[in-house]
XYZ file of C-alpha atoms in Angstrom:
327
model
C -13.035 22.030 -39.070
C -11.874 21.723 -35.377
C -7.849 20.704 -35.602
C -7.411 18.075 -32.673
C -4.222 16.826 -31.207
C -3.771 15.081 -28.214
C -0.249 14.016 -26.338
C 0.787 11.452 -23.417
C 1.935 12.300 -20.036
C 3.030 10.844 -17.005
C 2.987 12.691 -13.764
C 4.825 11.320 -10.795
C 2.700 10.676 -7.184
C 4.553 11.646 -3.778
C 4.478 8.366 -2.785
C 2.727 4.707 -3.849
C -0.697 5.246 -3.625
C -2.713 1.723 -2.647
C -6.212 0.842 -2.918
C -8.259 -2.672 -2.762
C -7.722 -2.590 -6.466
C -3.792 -1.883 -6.897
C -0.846 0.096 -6.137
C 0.562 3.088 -8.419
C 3.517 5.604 -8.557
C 2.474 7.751 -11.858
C -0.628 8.476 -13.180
C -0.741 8.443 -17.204
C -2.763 10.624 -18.661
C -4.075 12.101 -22.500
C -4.525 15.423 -23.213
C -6.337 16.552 -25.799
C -6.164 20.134 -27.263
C -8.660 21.684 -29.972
C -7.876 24.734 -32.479
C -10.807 26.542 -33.648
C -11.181 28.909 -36.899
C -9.650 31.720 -34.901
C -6.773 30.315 -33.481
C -8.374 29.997 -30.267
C -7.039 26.776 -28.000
C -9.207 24.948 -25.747
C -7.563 21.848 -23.940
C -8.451 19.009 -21.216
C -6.573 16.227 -19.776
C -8.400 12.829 -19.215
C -6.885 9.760 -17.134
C -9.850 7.243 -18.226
C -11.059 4.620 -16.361
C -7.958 1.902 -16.018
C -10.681 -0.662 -14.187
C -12.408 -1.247 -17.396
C -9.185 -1.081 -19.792
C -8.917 2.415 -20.888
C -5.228 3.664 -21.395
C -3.870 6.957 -22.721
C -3.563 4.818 -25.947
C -6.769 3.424 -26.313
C -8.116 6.670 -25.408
C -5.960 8.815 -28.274
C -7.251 5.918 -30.848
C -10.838 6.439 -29.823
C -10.219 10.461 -30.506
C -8.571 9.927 -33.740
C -10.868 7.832 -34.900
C -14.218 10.807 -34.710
C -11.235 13.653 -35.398
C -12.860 14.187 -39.131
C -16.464 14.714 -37.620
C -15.113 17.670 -35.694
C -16.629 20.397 -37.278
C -16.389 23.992 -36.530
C -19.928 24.203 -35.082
C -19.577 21.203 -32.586
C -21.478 20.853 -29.226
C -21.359 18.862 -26.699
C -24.542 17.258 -27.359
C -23.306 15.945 -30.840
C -19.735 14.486 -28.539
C -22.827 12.319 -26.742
C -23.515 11.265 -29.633
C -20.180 10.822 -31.097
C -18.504 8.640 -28.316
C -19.539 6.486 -25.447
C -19.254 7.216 -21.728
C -15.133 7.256 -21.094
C -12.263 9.276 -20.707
C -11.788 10.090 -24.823
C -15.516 11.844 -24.412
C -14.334 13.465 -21.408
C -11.084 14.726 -22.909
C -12.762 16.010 -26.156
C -16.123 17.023 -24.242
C -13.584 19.458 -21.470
C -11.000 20.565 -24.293
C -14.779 22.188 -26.371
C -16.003 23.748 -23.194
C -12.253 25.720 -23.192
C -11.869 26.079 -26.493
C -15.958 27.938 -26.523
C -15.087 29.952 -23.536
C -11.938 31.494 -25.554
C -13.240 32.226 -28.337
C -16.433 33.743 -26.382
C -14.853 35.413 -23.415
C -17.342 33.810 -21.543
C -16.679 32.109 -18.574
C -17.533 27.847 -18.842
C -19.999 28.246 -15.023
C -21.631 31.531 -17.364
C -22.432 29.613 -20.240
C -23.568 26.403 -18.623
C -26.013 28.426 -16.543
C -24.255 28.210 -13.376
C -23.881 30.622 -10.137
C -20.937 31.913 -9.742
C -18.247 29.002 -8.615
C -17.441 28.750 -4.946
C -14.586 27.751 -3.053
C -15.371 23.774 -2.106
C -14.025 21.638 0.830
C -12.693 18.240 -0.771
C -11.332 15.262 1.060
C -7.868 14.300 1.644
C -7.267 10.636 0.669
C -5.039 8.437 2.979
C -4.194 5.359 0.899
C -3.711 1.402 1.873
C -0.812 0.738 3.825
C 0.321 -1.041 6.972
C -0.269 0.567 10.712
C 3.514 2.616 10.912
C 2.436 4.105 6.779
C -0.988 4.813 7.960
C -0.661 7.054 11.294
C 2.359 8.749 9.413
C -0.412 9.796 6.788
C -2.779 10.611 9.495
C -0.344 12.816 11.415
C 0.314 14.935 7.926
C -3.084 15.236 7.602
C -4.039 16.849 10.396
C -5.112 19.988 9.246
C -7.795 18.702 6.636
C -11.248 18.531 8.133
C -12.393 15.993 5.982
C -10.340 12.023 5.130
C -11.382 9.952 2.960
C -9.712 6.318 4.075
C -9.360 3.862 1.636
C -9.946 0.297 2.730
C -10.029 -3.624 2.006
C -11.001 -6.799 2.863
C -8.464 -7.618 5.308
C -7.770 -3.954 6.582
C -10.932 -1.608 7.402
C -11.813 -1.141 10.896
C -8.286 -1.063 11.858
C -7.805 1.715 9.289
C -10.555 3.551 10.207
C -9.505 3.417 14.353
C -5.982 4.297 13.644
C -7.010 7.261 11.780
C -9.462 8.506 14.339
C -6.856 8.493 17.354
C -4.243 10.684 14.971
C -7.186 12.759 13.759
C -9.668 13.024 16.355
C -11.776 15.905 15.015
C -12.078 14.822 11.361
C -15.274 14.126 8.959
C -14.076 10.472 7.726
C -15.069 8.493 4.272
C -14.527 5.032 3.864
C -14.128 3.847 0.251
C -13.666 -0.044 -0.102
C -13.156 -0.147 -3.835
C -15.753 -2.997 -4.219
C -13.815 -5.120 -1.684
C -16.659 -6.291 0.353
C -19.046 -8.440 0.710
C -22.780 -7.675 1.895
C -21.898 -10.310 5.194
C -18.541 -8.306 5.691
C -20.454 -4.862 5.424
C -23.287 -5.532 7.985
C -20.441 -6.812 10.171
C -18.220 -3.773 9.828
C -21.119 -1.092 10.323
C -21.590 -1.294 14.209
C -17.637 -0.340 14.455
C -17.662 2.026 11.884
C -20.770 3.834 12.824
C -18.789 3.693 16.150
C -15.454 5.345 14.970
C -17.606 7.953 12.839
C -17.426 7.389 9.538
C -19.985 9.222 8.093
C -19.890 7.568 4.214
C -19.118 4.658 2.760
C -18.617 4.416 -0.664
C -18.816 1.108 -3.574
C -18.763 -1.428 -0.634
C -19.752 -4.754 -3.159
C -18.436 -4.680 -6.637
C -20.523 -3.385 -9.408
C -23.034 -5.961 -10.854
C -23.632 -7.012 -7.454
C -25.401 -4.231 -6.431
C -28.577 -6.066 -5.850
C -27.088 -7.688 -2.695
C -27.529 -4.265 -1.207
C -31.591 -4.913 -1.447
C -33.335 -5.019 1.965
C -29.989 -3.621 3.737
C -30.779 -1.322 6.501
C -27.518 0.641 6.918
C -27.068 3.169 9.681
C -24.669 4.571 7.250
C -25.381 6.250 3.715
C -23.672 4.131 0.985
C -22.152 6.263 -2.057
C -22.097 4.279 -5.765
C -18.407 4.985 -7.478
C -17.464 2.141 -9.269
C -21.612 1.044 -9.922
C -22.403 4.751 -11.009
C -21.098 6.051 -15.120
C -23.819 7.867 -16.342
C -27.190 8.710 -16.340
C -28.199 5.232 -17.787
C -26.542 4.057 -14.933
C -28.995 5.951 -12.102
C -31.772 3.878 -11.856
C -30.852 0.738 -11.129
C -29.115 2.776 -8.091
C -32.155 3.948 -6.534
C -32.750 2.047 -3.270
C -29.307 0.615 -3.045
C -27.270 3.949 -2.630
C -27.915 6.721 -1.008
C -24.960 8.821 -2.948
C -24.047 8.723 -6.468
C -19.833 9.764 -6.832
C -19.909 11.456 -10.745
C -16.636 11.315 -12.277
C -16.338 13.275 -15.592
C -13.812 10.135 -16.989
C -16.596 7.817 -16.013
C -19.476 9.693 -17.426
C -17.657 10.881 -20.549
C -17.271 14.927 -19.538
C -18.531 17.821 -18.152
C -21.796 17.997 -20.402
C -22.909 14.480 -19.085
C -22.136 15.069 -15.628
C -24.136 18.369 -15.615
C -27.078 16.367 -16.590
C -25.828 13.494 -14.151
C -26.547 15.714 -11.547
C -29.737 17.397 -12.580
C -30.951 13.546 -13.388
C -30.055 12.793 -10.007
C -31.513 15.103 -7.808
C -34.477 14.083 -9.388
C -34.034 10.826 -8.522
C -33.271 11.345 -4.492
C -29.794 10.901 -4.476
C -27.258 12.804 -2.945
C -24.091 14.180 -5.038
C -20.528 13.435 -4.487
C -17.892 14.095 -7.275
C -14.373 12.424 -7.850
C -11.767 12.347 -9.805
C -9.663 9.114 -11.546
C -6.213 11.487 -10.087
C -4.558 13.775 -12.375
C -3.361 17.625 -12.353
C -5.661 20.739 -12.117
C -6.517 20.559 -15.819
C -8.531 17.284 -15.206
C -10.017 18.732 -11.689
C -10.879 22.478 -13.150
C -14.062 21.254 -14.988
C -15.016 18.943 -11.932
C -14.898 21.954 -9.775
C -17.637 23.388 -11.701
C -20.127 19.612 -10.671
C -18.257 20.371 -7.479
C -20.917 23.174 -6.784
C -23.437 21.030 -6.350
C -22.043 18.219 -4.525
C -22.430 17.199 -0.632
C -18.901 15.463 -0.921
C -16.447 16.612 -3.460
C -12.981 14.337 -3.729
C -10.582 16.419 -5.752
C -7.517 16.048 -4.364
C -5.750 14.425 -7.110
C -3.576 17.380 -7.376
C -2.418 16.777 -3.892
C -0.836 13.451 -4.241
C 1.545 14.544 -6.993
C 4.962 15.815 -7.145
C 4.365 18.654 -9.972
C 1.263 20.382 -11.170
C 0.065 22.660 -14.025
C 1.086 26.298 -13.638
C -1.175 27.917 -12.888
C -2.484 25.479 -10.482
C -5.722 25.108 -8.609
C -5.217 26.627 -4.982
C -5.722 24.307 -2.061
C -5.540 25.335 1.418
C -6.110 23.105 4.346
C -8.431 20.959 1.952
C -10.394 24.297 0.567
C -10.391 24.250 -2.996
C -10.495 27.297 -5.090
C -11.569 28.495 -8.377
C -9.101 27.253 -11.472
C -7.965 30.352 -12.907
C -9.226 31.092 -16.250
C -5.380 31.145 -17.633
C -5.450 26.989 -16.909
C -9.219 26.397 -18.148
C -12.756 27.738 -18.670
């Protein structure tokens, strides 16, 4: 049988980081390790998706509770099985990929099928904050040719124009965090359009999607918040333009493969994200990464400390994890 323990952490931010939703300093996270017969270790780290209650906690009871059915032949097809969309699948679902690529010596993009992995281009996220906290952000951000700008009800626009006169030559992403309204959004477009912002991402909160019906947007709109897994797609189509696949959302790197086969299928365009954390939670989304038009991975970014060995970033180029942290 598979010998599973997982452990709390709490990594530190650089700074409060503010969205529409709320403000944080650490980000909590499980991580999840799996023995095999041979010793091998495979591990993962999951932050879960706070928005719908999941904690490091909640998450650690869900593993312990399938721990006995974790037998020495597991897939990742049986973990679909086993657990719902969340961050325990996604802990448990990352932590087998390791654990098979040990006690293989095969690579996690060579046994999913994959090309070789790529170096990707992710965003930089600039937080909520007021106009002095904003162009300070802006300024250190100079060198990243892609921001994504995260936005509210009461501050958007504003946001957006500040950014643009301390970052002229940037590729910008607005992400409201469900904040708006459909009358709010058709207002804010023009301007945006204007200042160009070339994606805007979970403008209405999810299970209002169908607001979005009839809207002709000059702007492609990206589903975050609306989007979990594939069962999630179809009511999508028509709405979004993007789909953002997070591997805490959609329970791990086995769904979110499919998630964006399934997709592609269905028209959309592919973004990946990440619910923050340290390279261990990006490394597997670096593989979805591959086949993304937007990738935001720059969880590692906002924190203090990181795993050693980290991922590389340079400039907002991402590179390959190293096979010493995962896969």
């Amino acid at each position: 049988m598979i010998r599973c323990r997982t452990s709390i952490e709490r990594w530190e931010l650089l700074e409060a980081f503010a969205t529409a939703r709320d403000s944080i300093t650490h980000i909590p996270v499980l991580v999840a390790s799996l023995s095999g017969i041979d010793g091998q270790r495979g591990w993962a780290e999951a932050a879960g998706v706070d928005y719908d209650g999941e904690t490091p906690q909640s998450m650690a009871a869900q593993i312990a509770a399938v721990a006995p059915a974790l037998h020495d032949h597991l897939t990742g097809d049986e973990l679909l099985r086993l657990l719902p969309a969340g961050g325990a699948r996604n802990a448990l679902d990352c932590a087998l990929w390791d654990l098979r690529a040990k006690e293989s010596g095969i690579a996690v993009w060579q046994a999913a099928g994959l090309r070789p992995p790529r170096p990707v281009l992710t965003v930089l996220t600039i937080g909520l904050g007021d106009e002095a906290g904003t162009r300070r952000k802006a300024r250190a951000a100079t060198g990243y040719p892609i921001l994504k700008l995260k936005v509210d009800a009461e501050r958007h626009v504003d946001v957006v124009r500040i950014v643009r006169e301390e970052c002229p030559e940037a590729r910008l992403v607005v992400d409201a965090n469900q904040a708006w309204s459909r009358p709010l959004l058709e207002r804010l477009l023009p301007a945006l359009e204007e200042l160009g912002v070339e994606l805007i991402e979970q403008p209405l909160p999810r299970g209002e999607d169908a607001a979005l019906d009839g809207l002709r947007s000059p702007l492609p709109l990206a589903a975050d918040e609306s989007c979990t897994d594939r069962g999630s797609l179809a009511a999508l189509a028509g709405r979004y333009q993007f789909v953002n696949i997070k591997l805490d959302k959609c329970g791990g790197l086995t769904e979110a493969l499919a998630m964006t086969r399934e997709a592609t299928r269905l028209g959309f365009g592919l973004m990946v994200g990440n619910m923050c954390g340290t390279s261990l939670a990006m490394a597997p989304a670096f593989l979805v990464a591959q086949a993304c038009r937007y990738v935001d991975l720059d969880g590692p970014l906002l924190q203090r400390l990181d795993r050693d060995p980290p991922i590389r970033f340079a400039s907002g180029l991402m590179h390959a994890p190293e096979r010493a942290l995962w896969g």
